[in-house]
Amino acid sequence: MKVVLINPPHTAIGSRIPDDHLPPLGLLCIGGPLIDAGFAVALIDADLSDMPLNRIVEEAANREPDVVMLGHSGSSSAHATVVALCGALKQRLSDLIIVYGGVHPTYHWDEILRDSPCIDIIVRGEGEQTVVDLMRTLKAQGDLHAVRGIAFRDPQDSAKVVETPAAYMIRNLDEHRIGWELIDHSSYSYWGGKRAVVLQFSRGCPYLCNYCGQRGYWTQWRHRDPVKLAREIGRLHREHGVELINFADELPTGSRRMWRTFLEALIAENVPVLLVGSTRAGDIVRDADILHLYRQAGVIRFLLGIEAYSEATLTQIRKGASVHEDRQAIQLMRQHGIISMATYVVGFEEERDVDLWRSLRHLLRYDPDQIQLLYLTPHRWTPFYKTAEHRQVIQTDTRRWDYKHQVLATRHMPPWRLFLWFKSIELILQLRPKALYRLLGHPDAVFRQSMRWYSEMGRRTWLREVFEFMFKTVRVREGQSLKTFLGPTLEAREYALEKAKPANSARRIIPLTESR
């Protein structure tokens, strides 16, 4: 059987502005196991060139697939595009089986199957083993009820949907290989034209941030074998010229011992690669005595989720961090030549002008090298969602629910004034004298180049966001509540995978109209 993997185009500003583009790791992660299981697999990365839907359909039809599998890292904001694409695919290829996976469909599986007849099967949670089991069952025309981690319409009653037991969590992350052969490495770059890939050292996070849409999807923190991963990076550099690794982990540094082992193994590989990713300020402070190994291994930037200036807000959202620790982490990173990027989220509270003024002063005291402001974007499967159900939705185009567009109203401030604060804070942080010195006069050439690349990308994105806000973004004045617009909380589904094999497991069949 022939399988075509499709990475749909994404409308997010960040996907369209930079010249650089990263490969779709999630699809490559399922592509490798499918190839090893004997299936013919091809990849169409429609996001690489912002491919129009009719061309995607044509490209897929030319490959004569039996099954198309879709997924996107910008899961929720790409969903509307996925549905439109699936409808076009089914219109052209009526016998095609369409499988949809990722974070958003993992939690919204029943609604998707109810509302989108063009989608046949949902993969819930990690897909590496599930898609192999699914394809073997489809090839043998077997019983889909025996495949864990999927949802589909009941063959006996299309008004009902079958939810099979959750897939087992993959404990050995080295068990399934990434299908690198599906891409041309020369097509993918980051950090100003450096050949780049996305990797995961770990999956999951042990912290309880109540707004995070990823933590429950992975269920539990696990890591790859650090020496094997270092060898893989070394091979990617020597065989494919890869110069930069973008870690997709929530918390690659979760285990000090394993992270140090990885750093030392990568140093031993002696390959000139740069590493960028995200971590927690607490882990940077914890590792103060080994930060020289971070830099020696190639770590050039870590993103730190600062989120808010108020200790009360940090407690409310269960961040598990402190203002003092955040500031200390930025200082430690600077001492070791590692760029700090601070993300700051607007919208946890319904801000007033004084709150945003305090946010600006707070960020200036932190003095991060780079700044990224984001709008709060709630996910129904997170505990935070229930606390925001009453708030008014002003952005009804879910393709713009990408953290860079305001989606929830603030009672004390119209959108134009919040946007003015938003863009002014970014501008002030990036143009302050200290930031300009690091951009233009920092003694480390690698540090300097990295700052210049981000500054150029940020300038273009900033101008595009201002233009879009003024001339293209449509907002409603009197919107529905979040609960009315999206539906009730799905917090009960937050943990997507089974940690251990249960004594008894059975499928569930529910009417498509049933709400739970």
Coordinates of C-alpha atoms in Angstrom, one line a residue:
M1 CA 0.0 0.0 0.0
K2 CA 1.2 3.5 -0.8
V3 CA 1.1 6.2 1.9
V4 CA 1.5 9.9 1.2
L5 CA 2.3 12.2 4.2
I6 CA 1.1 15.8 3.8
N7 CA 2.3 18.8 5.8
P8 CA -0.4 21.4 5.0
P9 CA 0.4 25.0 4.5
H10 CA 0.1 27.2 7.6
T11 CA -1.3 30.7 7.7
A12 CA 0.7 31.9 10.7
I13 CA 2.8 35.0 10.1
G14 CA 5.9 33.2 11.4
S15 CA 5.5 30.5 8.8
R16 CA 5.3 32.9 5.9
I17 CA 7.8 35.7 6.6
P18 CA 11.2 34.0 7.3
D19 CA 13.2 32.7 4.3
D20 CA 14.2 29.7 6.5
H21 CA 12.0 26.7 6.9
L22 CA 12.3 23.6 9.1
P23 CA 11.3 20.0 8.2
P24 CA 8.1 18.5 9.6
L25 CA 9.5 16.3 12.4
G26 CA 6.2 14.7 13.3
L27 CA 5.6 13.3 9.8
L28 CA 9.2 12.1 9.5
C29 CA 8.8 10.3 12.9
I30 CA 5.9 8.2 11.5
G31 CA 7.5 8.0 8.0
G32 CA 10.5 6.0 9.3
P33 CA 8.5 3.3 11.0
L34 CA 6.2 3.0 8.0
I35 CA 9.1 2.5 5.6
D36 CA 10.7 0.0 7.9
A37 CA 7.4 -1.9 8.0
G38 CA 7.5 -2.3 4.2
F39 CA 5.2 0.5 3.1
A40 CA 5.9 2.9 0.2
V41 CA 6.0 6.3 1.7
A42 CA 6.3 9.8 0.1
L43 CA 6.1 13.3 1.7
I44 CA 4.5 16.4 0.3
D45 CA 5.6 19.4 2.4
A46 CA 3.1 21.9 1.3
D47 CA 4.2 24.4 4.0
L48 CA 7.6 24.7 2.5
S49 CA 6.4 26.8 -0.4
D50 CA 2.9 27.7 0.8
M51 CA 1.5 25.4 -1.8
P52 CA -2.1 26.1 -2.9
L53 CA -4.7 23.4 -2.2
N54 CA -5.3 22.5 -5.8
R55 CA -1.6 21.9 -6.4
I56 CA -1.4 19.7 -3.2
V57 CA -4.3 17.6 -4.5
E58 CA -2.6 17.3 -7.9
E59 CA 0.8 16.3 -6.3
A60 CA -1.0 13.7 -4.1
A61 CA -3.0 12.3 -7.0
N62 CA 0.1 11.8 -9.1
R63 CA 1.5 9.5 -6.4
E64 CA -1.6 7.3 -6.5
P65 CA -1.9 6.8 -2.7
D66 CA -4.0 4.3 -0.9
V67 CA -3.8 6.4 2.3
V68 CA -3.0 10.0 3.0
M69 CA -1.8 11.0 6.5
L70 CA -1.9 14.6 7.6
G71 CA -0.6 16.5 10.6
H72 CA 0.9 19.9 11.4
S73 CA 2.9 21.3 14.3
G74 CA 0.6 24.3 14.4
S75 CA -2.2 21.9 15.1
S76 CA -5.2 23.9 16.0
S77 CA -4.6 26.9 13.8
A78 CA -3.9 24.6 10.8
H79 CA -7.1 22.6 11.4
A80 CA -9.4 24.6 9.1
T81 CA -6.8 24.3 6.3
V82 CA -6.6 20.5 6.9
V83 CA -10.4 20.1 6.6
A84 CA -10.5 22.1 3.4
L85 CA -7.6 20.1 2.0
C86 CA -9.2 16.8 3.0
G87 CA -12.4 17.8 1.3
A88 CA -10.6 18.5 -2.0
L89 CA -8.6 15.3 -1.8
K90 CA -11.8 13.2 -1.3
Q91 CA -13.4 15.0 -4.2
R92 CA -10.5 14.0 -6.5
L93 CA -9.8 10.6 -5.0
S94 CA -13.0 9.2 -3.7
D95 CA -11.6 5.8 -2.5
L96 CA -8.7 7.5 -0.6
I97 CA -8.4 6.7 3.1
I98 CA -7.5 9.9 5.0
V99 CA -5.9 9.7 8.4
Y100 CA -5.4 12.8 10.6
G101 CA -3.1 13.0 13.6
G102 CA -1.5 15.6 15.9
V103 CA -2.3 17.4 19.0
H104 CA -5.6 19.0 17.9
P105 CA -7.2 15.9 16.5
T106 CA -6.1 13.9 19.5
Y107 CA -8.5 15.9 21.7
H108 CA -11.2 16.9 19.2
W109 CA -11.5 13.5 17.5
D110 CA -15.3 13.0 18.0
E111 CA -16.2 16.5 16.7
I112 CA -13.9 16.2 13.7
L113 CA -15.5 12.9 12.7
R114 CA -18.9 14.4 13.2
D115 CA -18.3 17.5 11.3
S116 CA -15.8 16.4 8.6
P117 CA -17.0 13.3 6.6
C118 CA -13.9 13.6 4.4
I119 CA -11.7 12.5 7.3
D120 CA -11.8 8.7 8.0
I121 CA -9.5 7.9 10.9
I122 CA -8.0 10.0 13.7
V123 CA -4.7 9.0 15.3
R124 CA -4.7 10.0 19.0
G125 CA -1.3 10.6 20.7
E126 CA 2.1 9.4 19.6
G127 CA 1.8 7.9 16.2
E128 CA 5.0 5.8 15.5
Q129 CA 3.6 2.5 16.5
T130 CA -0.1 3.3 16.0
V131 CA 0.3 4.1 12.2
V132 CA 2.2 0.9 11.6
D133 CA -0.5 -1.1 13.4
L134 CA -3.2 0.8 11.5
M135 CA -1.6 0.3 8.1
R136 CA -1.1 -3.4 8.6
T137 CA -4.7 -3.7 9.6
L138 CA -5.9 -1.8 6.6
K139 CA -3.7 -3.9 4.3
A140 CA -5.1 -7.1 5.7
Q141 CA -8.6 -5.7 5.7
G142 CA -8.7 -6.5 9.4
D143 CA -10.7 -5.2 12.3
L144 CA -9.9 -1.5 13.2
H145 CA -11.3 -2.1 16.6
A146 CA -8.0 -3.9 17.5
V147 CA -5.8 -0.9 16.8
R148 CA -5.1 1.1 19.9
G149 CA -5.0 4.9 19.8
I150 CA -7.4 5.6 16.9
A151 CA -11.0 6.8 16.4
F152 CA -13.2 6.1 13.4
R153 CA -16.9 5.9 12.4
D154 CA -18.6 2.7 13.2
P155 CA -18.8 0.6 10.0
Q156 CA -22.2 -0.7 11.2
D157 CA -23.6 2.7 12.1
S158 CA -22.0 5.8 10.6
A159 CA -23.8 8.0 13.2
K160 CA -21.5 6.6 15.9
V161 CA -17.8 6.9 16.4
V162 CA -15.5 4.3 17.9
E163 CA -12.8 5.3 20.3
T164 CA -10.3 2.5 20.8
P165 CA -8.2 2.4 24.0
A166 CA -5.4 5.0 24.2
A167 CA -2.1 4.0 22.6
Y168 CA 0.7 3.0 25.0
M169 CA 3.3 5.6 25.7
I170 CA 6.5 4.9 23.9
R171 CA 9.1 4.5 26.6
N172 CA 12.1 3.8 24.4
L173 CA 12.2 6.8 22.1
D174 CA 15.1 5.2 20.1
E175 CA 12.9 2.3 19.1
H176 CA 11.5 4.1 16.0
R177 CA 13.8 5.9 13.7
I178 CA 13.2 9.2 11.9
G179 CA 12.6 9.0 8.1
W180 CA 15.2 11.5 7.1
E181 CA 15.3 10.0 3.6
L182 CA 11.9 11.6 2.9
I183 CA 13.3 15.1 2.7
D184 CA 16.0 16.9 0.7
H185 CA 18.1 18.4 3.4
S186 CA 19.2 21.3 1.1
S187 CA 15.6 22.6 1.2
Y188 CA 15.5 23.3 4.9
S189 CA 17.4 26.0 6.8
Y190 CA 17.2 28.1 9.9
W191 CA 19.2 30.8 11.7
G192 CA 20.0 32.7 8.5
G193 CA 20.4 30.0 5.9
K194 CA 22.1 27.3 8.0
R195 CA 21.0 23.8 7.0
A196 CA 18.8 22.6 9.8
V197 CA 16.6 19.9 11.2
V198 CA 14.2 19.6 14.2
L199 CA 14.9 16.9 16.8
Q200 CA 13.6 15.8 20.2
F201 CA 15.9 14.8 23.0
S202 CA 12.8 14.2 25.2
R203 CA 9.1 14.2 25.2
G204 CA 6.8 15.6 27.9
C205 CA 7.3 17.8 30.9
P206 CA 6.8 17.1 34.7
Y207 CA 5.6 20.6 35.5
L208 CA 1.9 21.5 35.8
C209 CA 1.5 24.8 33.8
N210 CA -2.2 24.9 33.4
Y211 CA -2.3 26.6 30.0
C212 CA 0.2 24.3 28.2
G213 CA -1.3 22.4 25.3
Q214 CA 1.6 20.0 25.0
R215 CA 2.3 18.5 28.5
G216 CA -0.7 16.2 28.6
Y217 CA -0.2 15.1 25.0
W218 CA 3.0 13.4 25.9
T219 CA 1.7 12.3 29.3
Q220 CA 5.1 11.8 30.9
W221 CA 8.7 13.0 30.5
R222 CA 11.0 10.6 28.8
H223 CA 14.3 11.0 26.9
R224 CA 16.3 9.4 24.1
D225 CA 19.6 7.7 24.7
P226 CA 22.0 10.7 24.9
V227 CA 24.9 9.0 23.2
K228 CA 22.8 7.7 20.3
L229 CA 21.3 11.1 19.8
A230 CA 24.8 12.7 19.7
R231 CA 25.8 10.1 17.1
E232 CA 22.8 10.9 15.0
I233 CA 23.6 14.6 15.0
G234 CA 27.2 13.8 14.1
R235 CA 26.0 11.7 11.2
L236 CA 23.5 14.3 10.0
H237 CA 26.3 16.8 9.9
R238 CA 28.8 14.6 8.1
E239 CA 26.4 13.0 5.6
H240 CA 23.9 15.8 5.0
G241 CA 25.7 19.0 6.0
V242 CA 23.3 19.8 8.9
E243 CA 24.6 22.9 10.8
L244 CA 21.8 23.6 13.3
I245 CA 19.5 21.5 15.5
N246 CA 16.3 23.0 16.7
F247 CA 15.0 21.0 19.7
A248 CA 11.3 20.6 19.7
D249 CA 11.3 19.5 23.4
E250 CA 9.3 21.2 26.1
L251 CA 12.2 20.4 28.5
P252 CA 15.3 18.8 27.0
T253 CA 17.3 19.6 30.2
G254 CA 14.8 17.8 32.5
S255 CA 17.5 15.3 33.7
R256 CA 20.8 17.0 34.5
R257 CA 22.6 13.7 34.3
M258 CA 21.3 12.7 30.9
W259 CA 21.6 16.2 29.5
R260 CA 25.2 16.4 30.6
T261 CA 25.9 13.0 29.1
F262 CA 24.4 14.2 25.8
L263 CA 26.5 17.4 25.9
E264 CA 29.7 15.5 26.5
A265 CA 28.9 13.0 23.8
L266 CA 28.2 15.7 21.3
I267 CA 31.4 17.5 22.2
A268 CA 33.2 14.2 21.5
E269 CA 31.5 14.0 18.1
N270 CA 33.5 17.2 17.2
V271 CA 31.0 18.6 14.7
P272 CA 30.4 22.3 14.3
V273 CA 26.6 22.4 14.9
L274 CA 24.6 25.0 16.8
L275 CA 21.7 24.0 19.1
V276 CA 18.6 26.1 19.9
G277 CA 15.6 25.2 21.9
S278 CA 13.5 25.9 25.0
T279 CA 14.0 25.2 28.6
R280 CA 13.1 26.4 32.1
A281 CA 15.0 29.0 34.0
G282 CA 15.3 26.7 37.0
D283 CA 17.3 24.2 34.9
I284 CA 19.7 26.9 33.8
V285 CA 20.3 28.0 37.4
R286 CA 20.7 24.3 38.4
D287 CA 23.3 23.8 35.8
A288 CA 25.3 26.9 36.5
D289 CA 28.5 24.8 37.0
I290 CA 28.2 23.1 33.6
L291 CA 27.0 25.9 31.4
H292 CA 30.4 25.9 29.8
L293 CA 29.5 22.5 28.4
Y294 CA 26.3 23.9 26.9
R295 CA 28.3 26.4 24.9
Q296 CA 31.1 24.0 24.0
A297 CA 28.5 21.6 22.6
G298 CA 27.0 24.3 20.5
V299 CA 24.1 25.7 22.5
I300 CA 23.6 29.2 21.2
R301 CA 20.1 30.1 22.3
F302 CA 17.5 28.9 24.8
L303 CA 14.0 30.2 24.9
L304 CA 12.7 30.8 28.5
G305 CA 9.0 31.1 29.2
I306 CA 8.9 34.2 31.4
E307 CA 5.1 34.4 30.9
A308 CA 4.3 37.1 33.5
Y309 CA 5.8 39.6 36.0
S310 CA 3.5 38.8 38.9
E311 CA 4.3 36.1 41.4
A312 CA 0.6 35.7 42.0
T313 CA -0.1 35.1 38.2
L314 CA 2.8 32.6 38.0
T315 CA 1.2 30.8 41.0
Q316 CA -2.2 30.9 39.4
I317 CA -1.0 29.4 36.1
R318 CA 1.1 26.8 38.0
K319 CA 4.2 27.9 36.3
G320 CA 6.4 26.5 39.1
A321 CA 8.9 29.3 38.7
S322 CA 10.0 32.5 40.4
V323 CA 10.8 36.0 39.1
H324 CA 14.2 35.9 40.8
E325 CA 15.1 32.6 39.2
D326 CA 14.1 33.9 35.7
R327 CA 16.4 36.9 36.0
Q328 CA 19.3 34.8 37.4
A329 CA 19.0 32.4 34.5
I330 CA 19.3 35.2 31.9
Q331 CA 22.4 36.5 33.6
L332 CA 24.0 33.1 33.7
M333 CA 23.4 32.5 30.1
R334 CA 24.9 35.8 29.1
Q335 CA 28.0 35.0 31.1
H336 CA 28.5 31.9 29.0
G337 CA 27.7 33.4 25.6
I338 CA 24.3 31.8 25.3
I339 CA 21.5 34.0 23.9
S340 CA 18.4 34.3 26.1
M341 CA 15.0 34.7 24.4
A342 CA 12.2 35.6 26.8
T343 CA 8.6 34.8 25.8
Y344 CA 6.0 36.9 27.5
V345 CA 2.3 36.2 27.3
V346 CA -0.4 38.9 27.3
G347 CA -3.8 37.9 28.3
F348 CA -3.6 35.8 31.5
E349 CA -5.3 38.7 33.2
E350 CA -7.5 41.3 31.5
E351 CA -4.8 43.9 31.5
R352 CA -5.0 47.6 32.1
D353 CA -2.4 50.2 31.0
V354 CA -0.7 50.1 34.3
D355 CA -0.2 46.3 34.0
L356 CA 1.5 46.6 30.6
W357 CA 3.6 49.4 31.9
R358 CA 4.8 47.1 34.7
S359 CA 5.4 44.4 32.2
L360 CA 7.7 46.6 30.2
R361 CA 9.6 47.7 33.3
H362 CA 9.8 44.0 34.4
L363 CA 11.3 42.9 31.0
L364 CA 13.8 45.8 31.0
R365 CA 15.0 44.7 34.4
Y366 CA 15.3 41.1 33.1
D367 CA 17.4 42.4 30.2
P368 CA 16.9 39.4 27.8
D369 CA 18.8 39.4 24.6
Q370 CA 15.7 38.7 22.5
I371 CA 12.0 39.0 23.2
Q372 CA 8.9 37.4 21.9
L373 CA 5.5 38.6 22.9
L374 CA 2.6 36.2 22.6
Y375 CA -1.2 36.5 23.0
L376 CA -2.8 33.9 25.3
T377 CA -4.5 31.3 23.1
P378 CA -6.6 28.8 25.1
H379 CA -6.8 25.1 24.4
R380 CA -9.9 23.2 25.4
W381 CA -8.0 20.2 26.9
T382 CA -6.0 22.3 29.3
P383 CA -7.1 23.1 32.9
F384 CA -6.7 26.8 32.1
Y385 CA -9.5 26.7 29.6
K386 CA -12.3 26.4 32.3
T387 CA -11.0 29.6 34.0
A388 CA -11.4 31.5 30.7
E389 CA -14.7 30.0 29.4
H390 CA -16.6 33.2 30.2
R391 CA -14.3 35.5 28.2
Q392 CA -15.4 37.0 24.9
V393 CA -14.0 35.8 21.6
I394 CA -13.1 38.6 19.2
Q395 CA -11.2 36.5 16.6
T396 CA -13.5 33.9 15.0
D397 CA -11.1 32.8 12.3
T398 CA -9.3 29.9 14.1
R399 CA -6.5 30.0 11.5
R400 CA -5.4 33.1 13.4
W401 CA -5.3 31.3 16.8
D402 CA -1.5 31.1 16.4
Y403 CA -0.4 33.1 19.5
K404 CA 0.3 36.2 17.4
H405 CA -3.3 37.4 17.1
Q406 CA -5.5 38.5 20.0
V407 CA -8.4 36.1 20.3
L408 CA -9.9 37.0 23.6
A409 CA -11.2 40.5 24.5
T410 CA -9.9 42.5 27.4
R411 CA -12.6 44.4 29.2
H412 CA -10.4 47.4 30.1
M413 CA -8.7 47.9 26.8
P414 CA -9.8 47.9 23.1
P415 CA -7.7 45.6 20.8
W416 CA -6.0 48.6 19.1
R417 CA -4.6 49.8 22.4
L418 CA -3.4 46.4 23.5
F419 CA -1.8 45.9 20.1
L420 CA 0.0 49.3 20.5
W421 CA 1.4 48.2 23.9
F422 CA 2.3 44.8 22.4
K423 CA 4.3 46.2 19.5
S424 CA 5.8 49.0 21.5
I425 CA 7.2 46.7 24.2
E426 CA 8.8 44.6 21.5
L427 CA 10.3 47.7 19.8
I428 CA 11.6 49.2 23.0
L429 CA 13.2 45.9 24.1
Q430 CA 14.9 45.3 20.8
L431 CA 16.1 48.9 20.3
R432 CA 17.4 49.6 23.8
P433 CA 21.2 50.4 23.8
K434 CA 22.2 47.0 25.5
A435 CA 20.4 45.1 22.8
L436 CA 21.9 47.1 20.0
Y437 CA 25.4 46.6 21.4
R438 CA 24.9 42.8 21.4
L439 CA 23.6 43.1 17.8
L440 CA 26.4 45.2 16.5
G441 CA 29.4 45.1 18.8
H442 CA 29.4 41.8 20.7
P443 CA 32.9 40.3 20.6
D444 CA 31.6 36.8 19.8
A445 CA 31.0 36.6 16.0
V446 CA 28.6 33.6 16.4
F447 CA 26.6 35.5 19.0
R448 CA 26.6 38.6 16.8
Q449 CA 25.4 36.8 13.7
S450 CA 22.6 35.1 15.7
M451 CA 21.4 38.4 17.0
R452 CA 21.5 39.9 13.5
W453 CA 19.5 37.1 12.0
Y454 CA 16.8 37.3 14.6
S455 CA 16.7 41.1 14.4
E456 CA 16.2 40.9 10.6
M457 CA 13.5 38.3 10.9
G458 CA 11.8 40.2 13.7
R459 CA 11.9 43.4 11.8
R460 CA 10.1 41.9 8.8
T461 CA 7.6 40.1 11.0
W462 CA 6.9 43.2 13.1
L463 CA 6.1 45.3 10.0
R464 CA 3.9 42.5 8.6
E465 CA 2.0 42.2 11.9
V466 CA 1.4 46.0 12.0
F467 CA 0.2 46.0 8.4
E468 CA -2.1 43.0 8.9
F469 CA -3.6 44.5 12.1
M470 CA -4.4 47.8 10.3
F471 CA -5.7 46.5 7.0
K472 CA -6.5 42.7 7.1
T473 CA -7.5 41.5 10.5
V474 CA -11.2 41.3 11.1
R475 CA -12.5 41.2 14.7
V476 CA -16.0 41.0 16.1
R477 CA -17.2 43.7 18.5
E478 CA -19.7 41.7 20.5
G479 CA -18.4 38.1 20.3
Q480 CA -19.6 34.9 22.0
S481 CA -18.1 33.5 25.1
L482 CA -15.2 31.1 24.7
K483 CA -17.4 28.3 25.9
T484 CA -20.2 29.1 23.5
F485 CA -17.7 29.5 20.6
L486 CA -15.6 26.5 21.1
G487 CA -17.5 24.3 23.5
P488 CA -17.1 23.0 27.0
T489 CA -13.8 22.0 28.6
L490 CA -12.1 18.8 27.4
E491 CA -9.8 18.7 30.5
A492 CA -10.8 15.1 31.2
R493 CA -8.9 14.2 28.0
E494 CA -5.7 16.0 28.9
Y495 CA -3.5 12.9 29.3
A496 CA -3.5 11.3 25.8
L497 CA -1.5 8.1 26.4
E498 CA -1.6 5.0 28.6
K499 CA 1.5 4.9 30.9
A500 CA 1.1 1.1 31.6
K501 CA -0.9 -1.7 30.2
P502 CA -4.2 -2.0 32.0
A503 CA -5.7 -5.3 33.1
N504 CA -8.7 -4.9 30.9
S505 CA -9.2 -2.5 28.0
A506 CA -12.1 -2.2 25.6
R507 CA -13.2 0.1 22.8
R508 CA -15.9 2.6 23.4
I509 CA -18.7 3.4 21.0
I510 CA -20.5 6.7 21.4
P511 CA -23.0 8.6 19.2
L512 CA -21.4 11.4 17.3
T513 CA -23.9 13.8 18.8
E514 CA -23.0 12.9 22.3
S515 CA -21.0 15.5 24.3
R516 CA -18.7 14.5 27.0

